[in-house]
PDB file of C-alpha atoms in Angstrom:
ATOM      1  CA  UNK A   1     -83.959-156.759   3.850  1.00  0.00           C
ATOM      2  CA  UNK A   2     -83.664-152.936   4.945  1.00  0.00           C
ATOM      3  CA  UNK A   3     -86.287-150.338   5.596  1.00  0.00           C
ATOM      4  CA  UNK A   4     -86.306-146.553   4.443  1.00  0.00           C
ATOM      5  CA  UNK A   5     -85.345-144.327   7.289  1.00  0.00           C
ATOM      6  CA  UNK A   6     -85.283-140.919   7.410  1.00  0.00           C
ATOM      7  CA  UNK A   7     -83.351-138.995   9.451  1.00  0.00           C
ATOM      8  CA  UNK A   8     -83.532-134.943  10.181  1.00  0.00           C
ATOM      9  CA  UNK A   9     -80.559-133.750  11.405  1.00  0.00           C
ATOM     10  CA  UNK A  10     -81.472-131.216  14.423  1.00  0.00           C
ATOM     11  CA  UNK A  11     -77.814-129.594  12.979  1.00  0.00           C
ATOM     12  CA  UNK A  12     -80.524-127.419  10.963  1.00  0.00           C
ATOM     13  CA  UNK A  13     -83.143-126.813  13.731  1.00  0.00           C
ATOM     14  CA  UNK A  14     -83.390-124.063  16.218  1.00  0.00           C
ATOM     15  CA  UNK A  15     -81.105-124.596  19.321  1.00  0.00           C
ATOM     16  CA  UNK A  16     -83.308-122.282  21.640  1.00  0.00           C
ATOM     17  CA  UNK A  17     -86.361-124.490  20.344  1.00  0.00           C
ATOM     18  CA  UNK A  18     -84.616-128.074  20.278  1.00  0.00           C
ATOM     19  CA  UNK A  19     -87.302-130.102  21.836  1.00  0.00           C
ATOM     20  CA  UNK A  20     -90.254-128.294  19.640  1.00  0.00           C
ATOM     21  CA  UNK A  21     -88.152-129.027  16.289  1.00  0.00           C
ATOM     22  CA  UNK A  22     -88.055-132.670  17.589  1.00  0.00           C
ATOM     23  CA  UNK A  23     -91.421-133.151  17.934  1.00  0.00           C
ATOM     24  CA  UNK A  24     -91.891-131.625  14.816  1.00  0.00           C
ATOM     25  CA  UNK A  25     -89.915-133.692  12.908  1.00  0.00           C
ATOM     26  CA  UNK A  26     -91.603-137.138  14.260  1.00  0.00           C
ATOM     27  CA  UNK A  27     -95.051-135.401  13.540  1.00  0.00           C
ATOM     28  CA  UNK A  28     -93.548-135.011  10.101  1.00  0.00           C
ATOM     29  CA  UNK A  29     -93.502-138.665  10.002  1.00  0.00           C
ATOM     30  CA  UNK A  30     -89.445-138.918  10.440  1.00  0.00           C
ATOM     31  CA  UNK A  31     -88.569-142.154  11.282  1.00  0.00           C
ATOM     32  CA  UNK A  32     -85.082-141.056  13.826  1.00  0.00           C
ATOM     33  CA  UNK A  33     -84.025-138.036  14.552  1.00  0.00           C
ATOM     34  CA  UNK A  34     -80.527-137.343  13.696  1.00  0.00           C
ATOM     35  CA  UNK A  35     -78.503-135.402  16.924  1.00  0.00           C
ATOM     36  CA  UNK A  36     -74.829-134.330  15.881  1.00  0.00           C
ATOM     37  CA  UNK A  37     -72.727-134.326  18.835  1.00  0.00           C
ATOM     38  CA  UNK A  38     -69.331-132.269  18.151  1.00  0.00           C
ATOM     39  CA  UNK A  39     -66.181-131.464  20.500  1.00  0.00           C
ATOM     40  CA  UNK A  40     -64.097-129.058  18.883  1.00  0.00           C
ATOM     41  CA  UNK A  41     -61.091-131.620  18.830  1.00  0.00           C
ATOM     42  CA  UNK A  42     -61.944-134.109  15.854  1.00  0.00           C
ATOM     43  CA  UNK A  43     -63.749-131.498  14.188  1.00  0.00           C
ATOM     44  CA  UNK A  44     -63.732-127.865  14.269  1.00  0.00           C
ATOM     45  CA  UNK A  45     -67.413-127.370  16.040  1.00  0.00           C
ATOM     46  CA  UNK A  46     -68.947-127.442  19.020  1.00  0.00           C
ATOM     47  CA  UNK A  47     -72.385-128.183  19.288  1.00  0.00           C
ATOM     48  CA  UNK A  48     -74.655-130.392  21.743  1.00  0.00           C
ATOM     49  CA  UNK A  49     -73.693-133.029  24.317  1.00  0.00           C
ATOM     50  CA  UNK A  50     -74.980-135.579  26.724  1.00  0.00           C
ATOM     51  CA  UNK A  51     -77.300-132.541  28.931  1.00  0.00           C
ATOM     52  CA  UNK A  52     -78.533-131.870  26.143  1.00  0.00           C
ATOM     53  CA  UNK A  53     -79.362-134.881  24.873  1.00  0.00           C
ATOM     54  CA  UNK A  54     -81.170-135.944  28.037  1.00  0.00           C
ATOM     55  CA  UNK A  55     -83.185-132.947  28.415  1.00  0.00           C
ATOM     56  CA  UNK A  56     -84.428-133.859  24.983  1.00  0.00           C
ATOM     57  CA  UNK A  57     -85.108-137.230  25.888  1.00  0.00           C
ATOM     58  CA  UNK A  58     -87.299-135.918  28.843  1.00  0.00           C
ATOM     59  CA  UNK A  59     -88.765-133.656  26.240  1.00  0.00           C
ATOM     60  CA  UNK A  60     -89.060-136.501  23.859  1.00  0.00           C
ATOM     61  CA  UNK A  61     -90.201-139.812  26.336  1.00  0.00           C
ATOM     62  CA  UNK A  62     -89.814-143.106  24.288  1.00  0.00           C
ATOM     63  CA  UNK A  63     -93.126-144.843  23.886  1.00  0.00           C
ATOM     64  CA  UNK A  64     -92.416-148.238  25.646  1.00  0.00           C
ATOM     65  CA  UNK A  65     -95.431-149.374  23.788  1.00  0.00           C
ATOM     66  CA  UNK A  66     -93.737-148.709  20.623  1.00  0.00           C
ATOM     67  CA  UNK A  67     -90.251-150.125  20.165  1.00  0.00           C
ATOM     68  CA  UNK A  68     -87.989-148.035  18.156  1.00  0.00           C
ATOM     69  CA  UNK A  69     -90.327-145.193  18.507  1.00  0.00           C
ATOM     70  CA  UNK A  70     -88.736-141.280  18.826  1.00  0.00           C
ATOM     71  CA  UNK A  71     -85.298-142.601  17.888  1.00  0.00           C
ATOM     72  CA  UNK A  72     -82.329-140.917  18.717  1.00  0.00           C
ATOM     73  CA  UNK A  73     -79.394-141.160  16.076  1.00  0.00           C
ATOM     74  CA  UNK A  74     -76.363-139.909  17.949  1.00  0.00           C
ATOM     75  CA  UNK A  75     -73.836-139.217  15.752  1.00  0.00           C
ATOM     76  CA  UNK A  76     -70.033-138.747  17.776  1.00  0.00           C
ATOM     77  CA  UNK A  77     -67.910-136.565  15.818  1.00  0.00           C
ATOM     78  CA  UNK A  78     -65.671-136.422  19.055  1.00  0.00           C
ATOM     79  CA  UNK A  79     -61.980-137.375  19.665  1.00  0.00           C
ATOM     80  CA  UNK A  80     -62.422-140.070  22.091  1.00  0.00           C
ATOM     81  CA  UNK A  81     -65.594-142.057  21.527  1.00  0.00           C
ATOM     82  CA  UNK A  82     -65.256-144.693  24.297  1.00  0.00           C
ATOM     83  CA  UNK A  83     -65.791-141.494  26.504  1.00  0.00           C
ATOM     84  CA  UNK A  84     -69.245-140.848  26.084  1.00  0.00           C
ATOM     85  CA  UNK A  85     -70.764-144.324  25.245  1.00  0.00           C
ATOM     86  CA  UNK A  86     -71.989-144.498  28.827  1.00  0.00           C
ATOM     87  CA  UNK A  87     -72.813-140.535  29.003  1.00  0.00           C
ATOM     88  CA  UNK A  88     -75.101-140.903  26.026  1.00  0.00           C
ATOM     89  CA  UNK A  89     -76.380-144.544  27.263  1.00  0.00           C
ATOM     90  CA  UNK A  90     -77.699-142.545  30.342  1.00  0.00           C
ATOM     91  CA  UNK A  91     -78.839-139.696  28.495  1.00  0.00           C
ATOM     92  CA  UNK A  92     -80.969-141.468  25.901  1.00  0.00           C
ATOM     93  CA  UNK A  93     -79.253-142.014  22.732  1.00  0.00           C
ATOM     94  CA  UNK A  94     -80.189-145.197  20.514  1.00  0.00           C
ATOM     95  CA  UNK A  95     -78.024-145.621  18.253  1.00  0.00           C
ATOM     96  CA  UNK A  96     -74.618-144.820  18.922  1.00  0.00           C
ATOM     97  CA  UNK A  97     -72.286-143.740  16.004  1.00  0.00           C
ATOM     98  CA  UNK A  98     -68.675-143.168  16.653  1.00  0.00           C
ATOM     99  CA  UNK A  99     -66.113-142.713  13.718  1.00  0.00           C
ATOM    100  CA  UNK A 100     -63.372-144.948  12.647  1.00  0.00           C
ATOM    101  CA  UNK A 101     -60.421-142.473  12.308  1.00  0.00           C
ATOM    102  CA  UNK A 102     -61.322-141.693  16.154  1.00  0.00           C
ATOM    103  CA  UNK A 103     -60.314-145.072  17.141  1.00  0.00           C
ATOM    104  CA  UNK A 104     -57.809-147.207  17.961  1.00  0.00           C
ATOM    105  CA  UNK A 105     -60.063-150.062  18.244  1.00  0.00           C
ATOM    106  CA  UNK A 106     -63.609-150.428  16.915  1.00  0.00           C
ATOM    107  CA  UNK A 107     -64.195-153.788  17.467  1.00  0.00           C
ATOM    108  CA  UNK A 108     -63.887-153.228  21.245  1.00  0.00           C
ATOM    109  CA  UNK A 109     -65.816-149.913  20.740  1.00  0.00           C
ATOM    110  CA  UNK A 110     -68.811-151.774  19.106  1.00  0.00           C
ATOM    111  CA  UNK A 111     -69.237-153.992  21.944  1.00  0.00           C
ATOM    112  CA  UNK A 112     -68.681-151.286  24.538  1.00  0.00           C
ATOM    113  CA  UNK A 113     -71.587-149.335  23.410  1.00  0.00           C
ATOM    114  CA  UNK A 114     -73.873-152.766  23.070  1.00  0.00           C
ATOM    115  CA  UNK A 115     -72.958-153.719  26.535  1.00  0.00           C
ATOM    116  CA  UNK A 116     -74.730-149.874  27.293  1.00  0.00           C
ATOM    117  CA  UNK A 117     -77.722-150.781  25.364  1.00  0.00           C
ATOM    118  CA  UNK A 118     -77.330-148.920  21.995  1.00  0.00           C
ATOM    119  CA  UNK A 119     -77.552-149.818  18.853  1.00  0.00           C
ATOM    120  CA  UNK A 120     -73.438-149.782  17.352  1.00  0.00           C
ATOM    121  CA  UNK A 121     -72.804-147.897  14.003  1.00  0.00           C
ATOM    122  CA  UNK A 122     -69.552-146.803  12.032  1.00  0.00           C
ATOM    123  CA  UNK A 123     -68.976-143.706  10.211  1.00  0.00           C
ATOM    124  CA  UNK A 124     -66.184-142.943   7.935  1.00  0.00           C
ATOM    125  CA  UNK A 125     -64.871-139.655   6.303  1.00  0.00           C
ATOM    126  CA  UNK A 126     -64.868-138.931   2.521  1.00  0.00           C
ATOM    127  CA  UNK A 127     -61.021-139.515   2.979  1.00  0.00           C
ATOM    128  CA  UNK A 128     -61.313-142.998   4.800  1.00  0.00           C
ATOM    129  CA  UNK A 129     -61.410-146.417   2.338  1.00  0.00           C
ATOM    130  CA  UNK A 130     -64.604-147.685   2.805  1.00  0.00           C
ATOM    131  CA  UNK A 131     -63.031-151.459   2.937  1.00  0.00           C
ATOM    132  CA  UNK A 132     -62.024-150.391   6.450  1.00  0.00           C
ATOM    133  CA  UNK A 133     -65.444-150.776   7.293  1.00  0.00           C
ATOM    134  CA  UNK A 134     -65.595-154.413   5.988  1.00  0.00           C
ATOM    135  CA  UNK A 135     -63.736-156.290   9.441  1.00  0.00           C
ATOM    136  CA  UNK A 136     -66.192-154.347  10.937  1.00  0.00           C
ATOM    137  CA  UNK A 137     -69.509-154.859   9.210  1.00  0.00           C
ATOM    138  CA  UNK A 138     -71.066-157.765  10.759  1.00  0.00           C
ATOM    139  CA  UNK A 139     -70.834-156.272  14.224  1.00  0.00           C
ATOM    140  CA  UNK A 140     -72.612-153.629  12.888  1.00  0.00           C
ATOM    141  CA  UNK A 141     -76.250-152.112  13.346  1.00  0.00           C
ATOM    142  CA  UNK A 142     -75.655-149.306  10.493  1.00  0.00           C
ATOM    143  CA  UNK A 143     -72.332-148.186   8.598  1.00  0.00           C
ATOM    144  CA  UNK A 144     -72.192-144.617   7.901  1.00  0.00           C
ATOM    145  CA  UNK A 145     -70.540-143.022   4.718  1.00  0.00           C
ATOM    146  CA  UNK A 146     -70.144-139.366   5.160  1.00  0.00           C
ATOM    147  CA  UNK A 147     -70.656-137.275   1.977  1.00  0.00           C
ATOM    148  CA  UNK A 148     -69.834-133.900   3.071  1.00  0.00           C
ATOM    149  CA  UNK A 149     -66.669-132.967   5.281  1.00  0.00           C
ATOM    150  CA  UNK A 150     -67.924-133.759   9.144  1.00  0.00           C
ATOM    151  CA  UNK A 151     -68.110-130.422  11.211  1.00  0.00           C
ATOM    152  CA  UNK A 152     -70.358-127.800   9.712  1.00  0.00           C
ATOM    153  CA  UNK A 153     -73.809-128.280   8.262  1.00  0.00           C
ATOM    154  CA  UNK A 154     -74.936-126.927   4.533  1.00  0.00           C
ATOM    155  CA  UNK A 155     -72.465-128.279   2.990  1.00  0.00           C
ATOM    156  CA  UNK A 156     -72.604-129.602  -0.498  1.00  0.00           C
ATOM    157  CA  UNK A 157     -73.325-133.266  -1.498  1.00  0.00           C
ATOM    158  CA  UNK A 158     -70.156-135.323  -2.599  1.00  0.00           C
ATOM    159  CA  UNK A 159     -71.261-137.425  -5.662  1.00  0.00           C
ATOM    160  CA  UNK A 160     -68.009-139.537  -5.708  1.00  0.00           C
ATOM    161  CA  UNK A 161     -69.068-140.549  -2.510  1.00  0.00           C
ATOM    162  CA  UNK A 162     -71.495-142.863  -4.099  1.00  0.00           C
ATOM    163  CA  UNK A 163     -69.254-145.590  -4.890  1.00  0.00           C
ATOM    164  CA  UNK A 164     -68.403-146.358  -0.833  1.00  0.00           C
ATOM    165  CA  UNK A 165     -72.568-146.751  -0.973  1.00  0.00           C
ATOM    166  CA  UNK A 166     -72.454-149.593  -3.825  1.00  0.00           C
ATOM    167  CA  UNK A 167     -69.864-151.442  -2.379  1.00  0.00           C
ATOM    168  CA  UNK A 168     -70.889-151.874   1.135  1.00  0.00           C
ATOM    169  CA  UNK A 169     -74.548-152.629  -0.547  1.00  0.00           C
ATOM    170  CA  UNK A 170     -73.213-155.178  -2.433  1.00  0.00           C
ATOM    171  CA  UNK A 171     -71.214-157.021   0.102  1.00  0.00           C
ATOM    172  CA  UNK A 172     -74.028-156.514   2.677  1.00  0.00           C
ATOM    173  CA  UNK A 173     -77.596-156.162   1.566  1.00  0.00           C
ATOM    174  CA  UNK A 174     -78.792-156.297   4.730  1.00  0.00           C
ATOM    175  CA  UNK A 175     -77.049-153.549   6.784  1.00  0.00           C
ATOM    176  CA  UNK A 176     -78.362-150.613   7.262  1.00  0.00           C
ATOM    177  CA  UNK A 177     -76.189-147.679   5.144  1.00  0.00           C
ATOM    178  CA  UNK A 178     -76.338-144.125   6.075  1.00  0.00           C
ATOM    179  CA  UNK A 179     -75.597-141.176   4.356  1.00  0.00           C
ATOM    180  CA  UNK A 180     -75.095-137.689   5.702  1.00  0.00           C
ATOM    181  CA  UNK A 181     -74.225-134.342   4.172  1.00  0.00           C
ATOM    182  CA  UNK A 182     -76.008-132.349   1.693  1.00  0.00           C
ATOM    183  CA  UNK A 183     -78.979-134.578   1.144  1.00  0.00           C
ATOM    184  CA  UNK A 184     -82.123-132.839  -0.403  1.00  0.00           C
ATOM    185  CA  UNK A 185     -84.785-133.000  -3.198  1.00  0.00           C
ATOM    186  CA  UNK A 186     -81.539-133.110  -6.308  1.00  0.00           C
ATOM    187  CA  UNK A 187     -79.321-135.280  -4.652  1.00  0.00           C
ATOM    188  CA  UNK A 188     -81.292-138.134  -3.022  1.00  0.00           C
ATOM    189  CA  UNK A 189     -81.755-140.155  -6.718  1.00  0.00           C
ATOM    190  CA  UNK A 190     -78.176-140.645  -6.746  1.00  0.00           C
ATOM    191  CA  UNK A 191     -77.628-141.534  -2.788  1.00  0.00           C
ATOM    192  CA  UNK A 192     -80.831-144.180  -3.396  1.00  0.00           C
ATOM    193  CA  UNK A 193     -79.649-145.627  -6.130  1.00  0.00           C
ATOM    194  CA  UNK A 194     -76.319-146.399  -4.715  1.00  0.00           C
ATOM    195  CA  UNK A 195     -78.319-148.237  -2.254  1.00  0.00           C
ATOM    196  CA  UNK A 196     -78.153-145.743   1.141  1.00  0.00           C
ATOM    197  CA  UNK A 197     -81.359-146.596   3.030  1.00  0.00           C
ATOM    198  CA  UNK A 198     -80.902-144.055   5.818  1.00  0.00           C
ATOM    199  CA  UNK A 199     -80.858-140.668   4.771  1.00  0.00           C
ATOM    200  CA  UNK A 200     -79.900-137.634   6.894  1.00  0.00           C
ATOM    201  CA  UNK A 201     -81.322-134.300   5.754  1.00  0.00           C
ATOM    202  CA  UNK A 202     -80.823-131.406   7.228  1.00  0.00           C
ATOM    203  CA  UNK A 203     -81.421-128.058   5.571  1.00  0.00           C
ATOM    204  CA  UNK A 204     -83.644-129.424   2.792  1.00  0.00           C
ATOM    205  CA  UNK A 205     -86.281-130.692   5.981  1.00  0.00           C
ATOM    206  CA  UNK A 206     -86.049-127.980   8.111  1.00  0.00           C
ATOM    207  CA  UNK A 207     -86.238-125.428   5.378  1.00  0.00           C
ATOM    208  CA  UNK A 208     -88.962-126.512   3.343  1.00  0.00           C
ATOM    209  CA  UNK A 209     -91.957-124.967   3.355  1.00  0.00           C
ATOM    210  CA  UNK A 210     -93.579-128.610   4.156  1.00  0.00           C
ATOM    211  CA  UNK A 211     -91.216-131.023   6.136  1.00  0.00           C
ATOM    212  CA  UNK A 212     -93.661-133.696   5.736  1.00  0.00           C
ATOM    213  CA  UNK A 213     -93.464-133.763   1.959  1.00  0.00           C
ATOM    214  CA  UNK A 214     -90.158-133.279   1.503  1.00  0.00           C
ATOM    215  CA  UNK A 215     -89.609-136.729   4.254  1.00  0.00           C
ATOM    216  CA  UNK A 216     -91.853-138.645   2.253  1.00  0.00           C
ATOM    217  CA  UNK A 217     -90.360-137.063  -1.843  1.00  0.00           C
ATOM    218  CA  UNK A 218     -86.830-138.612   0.441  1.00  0.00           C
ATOM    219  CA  UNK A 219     -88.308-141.888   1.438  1.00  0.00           C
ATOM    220  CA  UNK A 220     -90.155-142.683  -1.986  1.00  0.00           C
ATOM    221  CA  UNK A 221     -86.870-142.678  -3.744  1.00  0.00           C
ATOM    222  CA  UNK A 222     -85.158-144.663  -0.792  1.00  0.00           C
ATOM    223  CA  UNK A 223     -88.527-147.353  -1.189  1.00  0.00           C
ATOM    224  CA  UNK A 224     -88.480-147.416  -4.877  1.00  0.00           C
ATOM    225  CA  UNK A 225     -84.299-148.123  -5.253  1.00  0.00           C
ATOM    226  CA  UNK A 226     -85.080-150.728  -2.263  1.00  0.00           C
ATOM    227  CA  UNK A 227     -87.804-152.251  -3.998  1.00  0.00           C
ATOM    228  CA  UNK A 228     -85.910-152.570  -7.865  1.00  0.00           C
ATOM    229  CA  UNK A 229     -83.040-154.127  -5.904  1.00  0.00           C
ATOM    230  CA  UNK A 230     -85.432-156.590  -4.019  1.00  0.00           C
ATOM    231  CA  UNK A 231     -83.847-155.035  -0.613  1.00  0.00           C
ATOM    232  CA  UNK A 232     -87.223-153.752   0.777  1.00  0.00           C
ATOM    233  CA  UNK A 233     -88.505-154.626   4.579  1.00  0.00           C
ATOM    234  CA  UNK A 234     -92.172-154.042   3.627  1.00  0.00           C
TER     235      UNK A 234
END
């Protein structure tokens, strides 16, 4: 059984106002916050990196009371991902999601960044087989199944991504399955039906003109798919 989680992707926020947009988002009743790391080597973008990520965390204190509270996604879009698991361990991250064409072996990477005290998650490009994934999956906390080129944010949705989505659903039910790239109001029918329970937005959260609503218009498609299926954590 899997829960809806939604996921704003600070990609879209204002980087003089980081902290602010964070504590916007939760307020919003997001259930993570999604933090793009990027290096400029395994994609073309830089972005944010563990100082920033800790001065967030000091902006953004978990609530000990409240396990799993204030959640920081951290997805690595970085050349060498065994560099940073400790780096971002330190600085606050969660969940800690490195990619599988950055790799030359995930199994060891998994259990590197559970030995720091994250929670372990895969990502794979629209170019990568999703059966890759499948060695993998039962080490995993979350698999991720990009639908949008990683690098740059706004991009459009891929559709034929869908497929990767229905096949890791159907071989694990209970994993959490992430989707990122180009998620909004049009798209998220198709992403929920294919069974993605974690859903990164980006533009369509930060731009609407009510975060709130547009979080909850994503997570009522993610609970109703769940429920049909019989998938849902209530």
């Amino acid at each position: 059984m899997v829960k809806p989680i939604i996921a704003p992707s600070l990609l879209a926020g204002d980087f003089a106002n980081l902290g602010c947009d964070c504590h916007r988002m939760f307020k919003s009743r997001a259930d993570w916050v999604h933090l793009d790391v990027m290096d400029g080597h395994f994609v073309p973008n830089i972005t944010m990196g563990p100082p920033v990520i800790s001065s967030l965390r000091k902006a953004v204190p978990r609530d000990e009371s409240k396990p799993g509270k204030f959640f920081f996604d951290c997805h690595m879009m970085v050349a060498n991902p065994e560099q940073w698991v400790p780096e971002i361990a330190k600085a606050g991250g969660d969940q800690y999601t490195f990619h599988y064409e950055a790799t030359e072996d995930p199994l060891a990477l998994v259990k590197l960044i559970k030995e720091n005290g994250m929670k372990a998650a895969c990502a794979v490009k629209p170019g990568t087989p999703v059966d890759v994934l499948y060695p993998l999956a039962e080490y995993l906390d979350m698999a991720l199944v990009m639908t949008v080129e990683p690098g740059f944010g706004g991009q459009s949705f891929m559709a034929d991504m869908m497929p990767k989505v229905e096949d890791l659903r159907k071989k694990y039910p209970k994993l959490n399955i992430q989707v990122d790239g180009g998620l909004g109001a049009a798209t998220i029918p198709v992403a929920a039906k294919a069974g993605a329970n974690v859903i990164v937005a980006g533009t369509s959260v930060f731009k609407a003109a009510d975060p709130e609503q547009m979080i909850e218009f994503l997570r009522s498609h993610v609970t109703t798919e769940l429920k049909s299926k019989g998938l849902l954590d209530e």
